[in-house]
Amino acid sequence: LKMAISGLALQSWVILLLIFSLHLANGDISYSFPEEMKRGSVIGNIAKDLGLETSRLSSRKARIDTDGSDKRYCDINLRNGDLTVAERIDREGLCGDKASCVLKQELMLESPLELHRISLHVQDINDNSPQFNKESIHIDISENTVKGARFPIEEAHDADIGKYSVQTYNLQRNENFILGVGTNSVELVLNKELDRENLKEINLLLTALDGGSPQKSGTVVIHITVLDANDNVPVFSQAVYKASLPENSPLGTVVLTVSATDADEGLNGDITYDFGHISEDIKSMFTIDHKTGDIKVTTTVDFETMSSFELRVTAKDGLGLTSYAKVIVDVSDINDNAPVIYLKSLSNPIPENVSPGTEVGIINVQDRDSETNKQVRCSIQQNVPFKLVPSIKNYYSLVTTGQLDRELVSDYNITITATDEGSPPLSSSKTVQLSVADINDNPPVFEEQSYSAYVTENNKPGSTLCSVTARDPDWRQNGTVIYSLLAGEVNGAPVSSYLSVNGDTGVIHAVRSFDYEQFRSFKVHVMARDNGSPPLSSNVTVSVFISDVNDNSPQILYPAPEGNSFMTELVPKAAHGGSLVSKVIAVDADSGQNAWLSYHIVKSTDPGLFTIGLHSGEIRTQRDISESDSMKQNLIVSVKDNGQPSLSATCSMYLLISDNLAEVPELKDISYDEKNSKLTSYLIIALVSVSTFFLTFIIIILGVRFCRRRKPRLLFDGAVAIPSAYLPPNYADVDGTGTLRSAYNYDAYLTTGSRTSDFKFVTSYNDNTLPADQTLRKSPSDFADVFGDSDGSPEVGTHFISLNLLWLILKV
Ligand SMILES: *[C@@H]1O[C@H](CO)[C@@H](O)[C@H](O)[C@H]1NC(C)=O
Ligand SMILES: *[C@@H]1O[C@H](CO)[C@@H](O)[C@H](O)[C@H]1NC(C)=O
Ligand SMILES: *[C@@H]1O[C@H](CO)[C@@H](O)[C@H](O)[C@H]1NC(C)=O
């Protein structure tokens, strides 16, 4: 404003001075006009101003000359005397920022020569804008610069002068800066502190304005870069990180990446990650990448050991500002542990008689995994009579499901399988060995229902008859079989006197020699008993069959064996050929072929006269008796059985061909060529024999009377052989009972009588249950008893008497 005012005053003063000089000074003239007028523009009429005739201007060759080296800026119009702009006049170009700008020009006229000085005062116009030196200005300001700080900005320049020069500045509205005025400059004043993290670059437009009208302006962009200060701590994206890590993850697995940001830049924002305070163990299990924040596992993590980890991580920027976060790693379970089966208790062995449902063992199953991975199912896959019954928690009872039988299965290998419910499931198994203890539940069983032993008579005592075997499947002493004879009687004697059994082997031995003629079979019971407690036993019947041996010679009942009797048969003189004369009666205690007797005449007085039935023993005449035949006939008959070798006996038969006993000469004469002593003893024996039969007859009669209803006692099954001559040749005596029906026996003997003989041997063999030889060997005293003769042994004389008596009886 001052300048403008002063400029204005100066101008006015110059103008006044010009006008004055124009009028006073001869020949000098000045004009004032604005710069930048168009070429040809009229500055003024110089002719008029100088008082010159316009018509003479051209003749006087009026012209404008420059003073010195100045350029010719104006021209004169010779027709009217106007001074015009000849050249562009730029005040700033000609005079710079000088306050006054005068151009010296001269008007020259000839004829006469006249010279007028012309001063051209070029006046300023607002033709220039303010201008800054640069289009943009760069300033770096640290964000922690305090409020009030000043930052000078180079001023703008305006080529115009005075009021057309730069008058004011304008700063674009912003939060942080205001405009201040410095001594030689404008200044940016920090009005509000900067935050790089909020705004790191600011562009402000500064406008410079001049005082023209219209105003002209110039602008500059102030580019402010906010420099970082480490005013920010790193910030984790989460205060607590949670990650899940499957156990047994491979080493190097990234568990989690922590991340922190720092608003600062450069070193100030350069974050380094690390673990905070954690135990050494955990530190050895994880690593953290200092740059990326990746947390990795470095060892195998076992859920069953530790299921969760808590790590502290730090983030530190370059200048040491640190922040903290927590990382919780939950290890998730993988089904990596198979169930383990523990046998807690076991009753081994178990008795075979335990009832179904008996608990024999307790099993515990454990799985170290968790959740479903530790849910375990236990089972027995085999077909065994055992099952698992779930009990409390992971306990199972092993119980029997059925009856056990040691004799069928004595050992069980029970395989218990435990499977968890993980995916994939894991399983394990355990084999429990269980043995079944024996109970004495099986009696010995004989291999056969009954046993039969066959032995020939006259065996050696101690010989083996047979052996019995019983089996007992039980164990050890419960299955050890001991054989024994059951007490009983055979023929009135204890069985032990007949047989013995080897307690260990079951071999049955004869204790004595058996006699077929005594008995032919018997039965004993053998018991097999085990050694259990209590013992079990079973019985079997052993039938012993004794077979016959030809050990008995035929026994001649009639006539008395040779040398022992003097039996004489009377043969009527008138006997015709074929008449039955007598009969040899013999028995054999053996049976079958051994008792099948055959009769032969070995020797005879007249070989052609008598014949004997081969099997009947009947002696018949072969032809009619003639007068010439000797009265006394003597036959020696041999009786043979059919055994191998055969045994035989002989007897003599005396026949007297006579009708009258009185005709018989002296008995002595009957004696053939025997010695007297011998004859005597024969007679005695014959007498005794006959007496015996007679006596027996009487005894039997008496017996029948006294004990009519009493059946004779059978001592054993066997009956004494009957004269087998009357039996069929195929007669086998060793049948089931060994006994012929008594009626048959009786009949047989009823036919034995001689047709001619009065003597009938009517004693039924039915009663003759005593052994034949016993019967036949009755002592003579027996006869004496019967006849009331009690005075000692009979003499030879009495024998004769008796014989005579016998003859009389026979005769009657
Ligand atoms: C049980 O296992 C044992 C040992 O492996 C073996 O000796 C025995 O024969 C097995 N018993 C059965 C009944 O399989
Ligand atoms: C035999 O059986 C009894 C029970 O009847 C039993 O107590 C005993 O242990 C068994 N003996 C053997 C050797 O098995
Ligand atoms: C065996 O015989 C004896 C004696 O006769 C008897 O007491 C026992 O009961 C019998 N035992 C059997 C198993 O038949």
Coordinates of N, CA and C and ligand atoms in Angstrom, one line a residue, residues 382 409-414 431-434, ligand 1:
Q382 N -14.1 -117.0 20.1 CA -14.1 -118.5 19.9 C -15.5 -119.1 20.4
V409 N -13.1 -131.6 27.1 CA -12.1 -130.5 26.8 C -11.5 -130.2 28.2
S410 N -10.2 -130.4 28.3 CA -9.6 -130.2 29.6 C -8.8 -128.9 29.7
D411 N -8.6 -128.2 28.5 CA -7.9 -127.0 28.5 C -8.6 -126.0 27.6
Y412 N -8.7 -124.8 28.0 CA -9.2 -123.8 27.2 C -8.2 -122.7 27.0
N413 N -7.9 -122.2 25.8 CA -7.2 -121.0 25.6 C -8.2 -120.0 25.1
I414 N -8.6 -119.2 26.1 CA -9.7 -118.2 25.8 C -9.0 -116.9 25.3
T431 N -4.7 -114.1 25.6 CA -5.2 -115.5 25.7 C -5.0 -115.9 27.1
V432 N -6.1 -116.4 27.6 CA -6.2 -116.8 29.0 C -6.2 -118.4 29.0
Q433 N -5.2 -118.9 29.6 CA -5.2 -120.4 29.7 C -5.9 -120.9 30.9
L434 N -6.9 -121.7 30.7 CA -7.7 -122.2 31.8 C -7.8 -123.7 31.7
Ligands
LIG1 C1 -3.2 -123.5 24.5 O1 -2.0 -122.8 24.3 C2 -0.8 -123.5 24.6 C3 0.4 -122.6 24.5 O2 0.3 -121.9 23.3 C4 -0.7 -124.8 23.8 O3 0.4 -125.5 24.2 C5 -2.0 -125.6 24.0 O4 -1.9 -126.7 23.2 C6 -3.2 -124.7 23.7 N1 -4.3 -125.5 24.1 C7 -5.4 -125.6 23.3 C8 -6.6 -126.3 23.9 O5 -5.5 -125.0 22.3

